[in-house]
């Protein structure tokens, strides 16, 4: 590529930093003429988000992790070649040669080869059953092995090691963490924080060994059977994951005669250049001018920007250099907040530490203050809410006495610090608060996704998203823009959750009283609408019980609840009897079959392990249910915002792999929560082992059996935006499980918005899953007794809606097609045969005259 | 349309081209709901509001073609009394039959419902 007009940039490695480099290069305007870009990568995939790698275990797909969309390369004319690593560099000829034998010339070579996991060279370290934790392929291999394993050991108690331990635990393995240093996360936090973190991790069922080295891996019949620790202790293990740090991949540069550090890393200057002006190195493979190799994404991104800058903007810009970065980190490990920032270990001369430690509550907070009163750094474990505010203030004076920042909220008011505009909110992309404010005030951005699109803030590690949300709300409020939150025009001042509280506290039993006393309209006979009526109907049904078709409640229900059946496109209805846990007797199946046959209904098996019968007219519904009720069936509430089904796998009774009786538990749960009205439908499932055949992790509440008890997952759903459920609690015994689900459901019903599934509720509410856990497991709000009582009342007062309807002629009387011609079926509901069943006849145009 | 019933033992009637047809006793109508009636082969939806007013509109939902309007939720949007289609939730003015959300159906026909005269007779 010696054409004088052309500059050929060759990037070696397509990881996160490499991708950021490509983005910085292609975003430059104007694009330098003649710029040609080729990427040569060893991995078989384009760049993906390694920071969130662990989320692959909880269902995030490789596609979702991808950072480089299908169109990116084509759009920018970049030639990306995957799966063919560069093996040699010929600096004299300015070419590189790949494993497959291709030789590619370059004008500028950018090495972004990343790092490799360090595996201690102990005997047996390469026995089958030993893994590292770096790529999606590694995770696939771990997952496959975990299926056959019972005990897993993670070597390394750092960030990645603990993530790996969390993943193994979630897959049902007995998990150990072996850390050489005297504490967990030795780099980021101090001894005090380490102790609190250790305690919290152990509470989750992980066994922690600190100050322990690995002497050997025990190999039995060619597979891992255990390991020997440095003190001679032997641990049984079926699977070992090495996560003991990473080493820079500098072999290419080393072989090409470029300088590397004593402990590895390609030596670069503040512009990320090697001694060869045509070769740059960025990210984890580079040794920065401060003598460090950075294994975090934010410094890597900063290096990518610096490198790209000089390729597109001519001579190096002394204002854009990389001379080092701090190692601040904030993350959630196994549900535990951990953050370390600035001088976390307090090494500065004459510094003092202000700390609050409460091992009982699992909270540890320490601030390091300089002799001159400036904030130098800190460690936060168990509650890192303050991190987003504190990190940007590091290096400057504290606006309030430091003790106010570490004491728990109950001991004093939570302090909100005003960040200066210059404070960097997103350190991954170097976005300052002023830039985010400007996005709102000058570019009409109104939410976090808007900020992400406009400024990139929040699109790296995501740790600052909460802070961004706060800034946006603050700016909108300052501009007088109020976020509309009322239910609808008739209850403009109240959210659904607030109306629920009003109904509960005042014991309101009907819509009329609620709208008269709390509605927005003045005067008598105010009326609601299609939004507030069903919402209030649901609240009344959740709280007061009673039949949903009685009295005033009748007018609140939408057509499905009004006819206790599901409206279909031609005006007919479908009928779903409850089949708890999906267990049904042959007699039951025959009865359903006979009823469907006798009424000429179309039958289909549902996704929730029941049978749906379609094509019933309004006047057929009571007759159909007469027979179903006589055969012992109850309403399945397929029509209601209520518990639908609790699906189950066949469980321990029959299945060779089952460890608990999932069917019995599913039936118990379905019978307990049947008829429970909620802000949206509720779906559930119970799996009898970690293979998860019941797909419990896609449900509002899902239960998976473990050897010790049950794991409870919440907040999953399918639909337009599928979301995997998150682990709320593990290894619960039967009674604790039921109590926890009781409270979770009642807390959701109490606080969710209208038509808000548990998934979006969990995302929306402040504190998310942790808050819910604190409320339902530790009674943080002191409301558990209330929640328990409400659920107790629900269970006690449940009655089958259909049996109750049939028992009352007044209720049955509404099931007619025509008020002036009872008994006449609706002539417009017609069917035609298809595949030996019926299907609706579409409507011919029929003009109706008005008079 | 727009009549008010107060006394018991009253019936609801709808005007045909030739006279008034009885639908049902007034008390059979639930405040805030509707019923369907069959009048000379045509389907009419009759609604009673919370305040006691009666309205009668065509029962056919112009968006789905299904005869389901009588099963919609009755309420108010601002000052306008409305019924919401149970199929796809468009709101119609109970007084005029006009659709408040979309002027025409996807096939281009006007989305208004025909209206009928309705009264209460003691």
mmCIF file of C-alpha atoms in Angstrom, chain A residues 489-490 511-513 515-516 524-530 533-534 551-559 562-563 567-573 618 810 813-814 817-821 824-829 843-851, chain B residues 15-18 21-24 28 30-43 49-51 58-60 62 64-68 70-79 82 84 86-89 91 107 109 114-117:
data_model
loop_
_atom_site.group_PDB
_atom_site.id
_atom_site.type_symbol
_atom_site.label_atom_id
_atom_site.label_comp_id
_atom_site.label_asym_id
_atom_site.label_seq_id
_atom_site.Cartn_x
_atom_site.Cartn_y
_atom_site.Cartn_z
ATOM 1 C CA UNK A 489 -57.264 12.601 33.259
ATOM 2 C CA UNK A 490 -59.733 11.392 35.876
ATOM 3 C CA UNK A 511 -65.411 3.230 42.074
ATOM 4 C CA UNK A 512 -68.043 5.917 42.669
ATOM 5 C CA UNK A 513 -66.745 6.826 46.094
ATOM 6 C CA UNK A 515 -63.769 9.126 41.937
ATOM 7 C CA UNK A 516 -66.090 11.382 43.935
ATOM 8 C CA UNK A 524 -71.479 14.720 41.036
ATOM 9 C CA UNK A 525 -71.680 11.824 38.569
ATOM 10 C CA UNK A 526 -68.089 12.113 37.436
ATOM 11 C CA UNK A 527 -67.100 9.157 35.306
ATOM 12 C CA UNK A 528 -63.846 7.405 34.506
ATOM 13 C CA UNK A 529 -62.535 5.869 31.295
ATOM 14 C CA UNK A 530 -61.085 2.723 29.785
ATOM 15 C CA UNK A 533 -61.915 1.834 35.376
ATOM 16 C CA UNK A 534 -60.200 -1.531 34.853
ATOM 17 C CA UNK A 551 -72.545 -4.080 42.099
ATOM 18 C CA UNK A 552 -70.487 -1.216 40.852
ATOM 19 C CA UNK A 553 -67.564 -3.438 39.993
ATOM 20 C CA UNK A 554 -69.462 -4.774 36.999
ATOM 21 C CA UNK A 555 -69.028 -1.519 35.105
ATOM 22 C CA UNK A 556 -65.270 -1.446 35.652
ATOM 23 C CA UNK A 557 -64.289 -4.673 33.944
ATOM 24 C CA UNK A 558 -63.224 -4.848 30.358
ATOM 25 C CA UNK A 559 -65.064 -7.281 28.148
ATOM 26 C CA UNK A 562 -67.083 -8.951 32.172
ATOM 27 C CA UNK A 563 -67.808 -12.265 30.489
ATOM 28 C CA UNK A 567 -62.719 -12.021 23.342
ATOM 29 C CA UNK A 568 -61.532 -13.241 19.922
ATOM 30 C CA UNK A 569 -61.426 -11.404 16.604
ATOM 31 C CA UNK A 570 -64.926 -12.332 15.431
ATOM 32 C CA UNK A 571 -66.639 -11.433 18.705
ATOM 33 C CA UNK A 572 -66.663 -14.999 20.035
ATOM 34 C CA UNK A 573 -64.879 -16.011 23.233
ATOM 35 C CA UNK A 618 -71.685 -15.234 24.982
ATOM 36 C CA UNK A 810 -78.695 -12.410 38.382
ATOM 37 C CA UNK A 813 -78.598 -13.174 33.141
ATOM 38 C CA UNK A 814 -76.000 -10.945 31.504
ATOM 39 C CA UNK A 817 -76.360 -11.998 22.953
ATOM 40 C CA UNK A 818 -79.401 -9.682 22.776
ATOM 41 C CA UNK A 819 -81.238 -8.004 25.646
ATOM 42 C CA UNK A 820 -84.510 -8.012 23.720
ATOM 43 C CA UNK A 821 -84.147 -11.554 22.391
ATOM 44 C CA UNK A 824 -81.135 -15.898 20.020
ATOM 45 C CA UNK A 825 -77.486 -16.454 19.158
ATOM 46 C CA UNK A 826 -75.461 -13.724 17.474
ATOM 47 C CA UNK A 827 -75.910 -14.464 13.736
ATOM 48 C CA UNK A 828 -72.655 -12.680 12.844
ATOM 49 C CA UNK A 829 -70.519 -15.220 14.724
ATOM 50 C CA UNK A 843 -67.052 -10.382 8.169
ATOM 51 C CA UNK A 844 -68.772 -9.329 5.012
ATOM 52 C CA UNK A 845 -69.460 -5.615 4.850
ATOM 53 C CA UNK A 846 -72.905 -5.029 6.288
ATOM 54 C CA UNK A 847 -74.176 -1.483 6.365
ATOM 55 C CA UNK A 848 -76.269 -0.621 9.376
ATOM 56 C CA UNK A 849 -78.641 2.249 9.030
ATOM 57 C CA UNK A 850 -79.121 4.765 11.772
ATOM 58 C CA UNK A 851 -82.416 6.430 12.498
ATOM 59 C CA UNK B 15 -86.994 4.096 17.398
ATOM 60 C CA UNK B 16 -87.305 2.087 14.176
ATOM 61 C CA UNK B 17 -88.562 3.644 10.965
ATOM 62 C CA UNK B 18 -92.108 2.833 11.918
ATOM 63 C CA UNK B 21 -89.451 -1.118 19.955
ATOM 64 C CA UNK B 22 -89.078 -2.243 23.572
ATOM 65 C CA UNK B 23 -85.602 -3.452 24.503
ATOM 66 C CA UNK B 24 -85.718 -4.303 28.223
ATOM 67 C CA UNK B 28 -81.798 -4.247 33.645
ATOM 68 C CA UNK B 30 -76.075 -1.592 34.578
ATOM 69 C CA UNK B 31 -74.839 2.002 35.035
ATOM 70 C CA UNK B 32 -71.668 2.354 32.981
ATOM 71 C CA UNK B 33 -72.328 -0.614 30.700
ATOM 72 C CA UNK B 34 -74.172 -1.551 27.540
ATOM 73 C CA UNK B 35 -76.290 -4.332 26.064
ATOM 74 C CA UNK B 36 -76.905 -5.416 22.486
ATOM 75 C CA UNK B 37 -80.349 -5.530 20.930
ATOM 76 C CA UNK B 38 -81.604 -7.080 17.697
ATOM 77 C CA UNK B 39 -83.924 -4.740 15.825
ATOM 78 C CA UNK B 40 -85.319 -5.885 12.496
ATOM 79 C CA UNK B 41 -82.165 -7.874 11.837
ATOM 80 C CA UNK B 42 -79.822 -5.080 12.832
ATOM 81 C CA UNK B 43 -77.652 -4.938 15.923
ATOM 82 C CA UNK B 49 -74.068 6.092 31.873
ATOM 83 C CA UNK B 50 -73.360 6.589 35.550
ATOM 84 C CA UNK B 51 -75.536 9.706 35.509
ATOM 85 C CA UNK B 58 -74.549 0.613 15.980
ATOM 86 C CA UNK B 59 -73.098 -2.528 17.571
ATOM 87 C CA UNK B 60 -70.557 -3.110 14.818
ATOM 88 C CA UNK B 62 -65.850 -0.521 12.251
ATOM 89 C CA UNK B 64 -62.596 -5.111 13.426
ATOM 90 C CA UNK B 65 -65.970 -5.656 11.755
ATOM 91 C CA UNK B 66 -67.108 -7.566 14.860
ATOM 92 C CA UNK B 67 -70.422 -6.837 16.546
ATOM 93 C CA UNK B 68 -69.022 -6.013 19.966
ATOM 94 C CA UNK B 70 -72.078 -3.035 23.446
ATOM 95 C CA UNK B 71 -69.338 -4.772 25.449
ATOM 96 C CA UNK B 72 -67.047 -1.732 25.600
ATOM 97 C CA UNK B 73 -66.233 0.347 28.652
ATOM 98 C CA UNK B 74 -68.362 3.463 29.060
ATOM 99 C CA UNK B 75 -66.762 6.613 30.401
ATOM 100 C CA UNK B 76 -65.784 10.145 29.671
ATOM 101 C CA UNK B 77 -63.043 11.905 27.794
ATOM 102 C CA UNK B 78 -63.097 15.533 28.894
ATOM 103 C CA UNK B 79 -66.752 16.502 28.554
ATOM 104 C CA UNK B 82 -67.613 7.768 25.318
ATOM 105 C CA UNK B 84 -64.341 2.288 24.033
ATOM 106 C CA UNK B 86 -63.351 -3.804 23.402
ATOM 107 C CA UNK B 87 -61.461 -4.978 20.324
ATOM 108 C CA UNK B 88 -58.799 -2.321 19.655
ATOM 109 C CA UNK B 89 -59.767 0.371 22.177
ATOM 110 C CA UNK B 91 -63.134 5.700 21.709
ATOM 111 C CA UNK B 107 -59.887 0.337 4.526
ATOM 112 C CA UNK B 109 -64.378 3.997 5.279
ATOM 113 C CA UNK B 114 -74.695 5.093 13.328
ATOM 114 C CA UNK B 115 -76.858 6.510 16.122
ATOM 115 C CA UNK B 116 -80.398 5.569 17.113
ATOM 116 C CA UNK B 117 -83.033 7.384 19.067
#
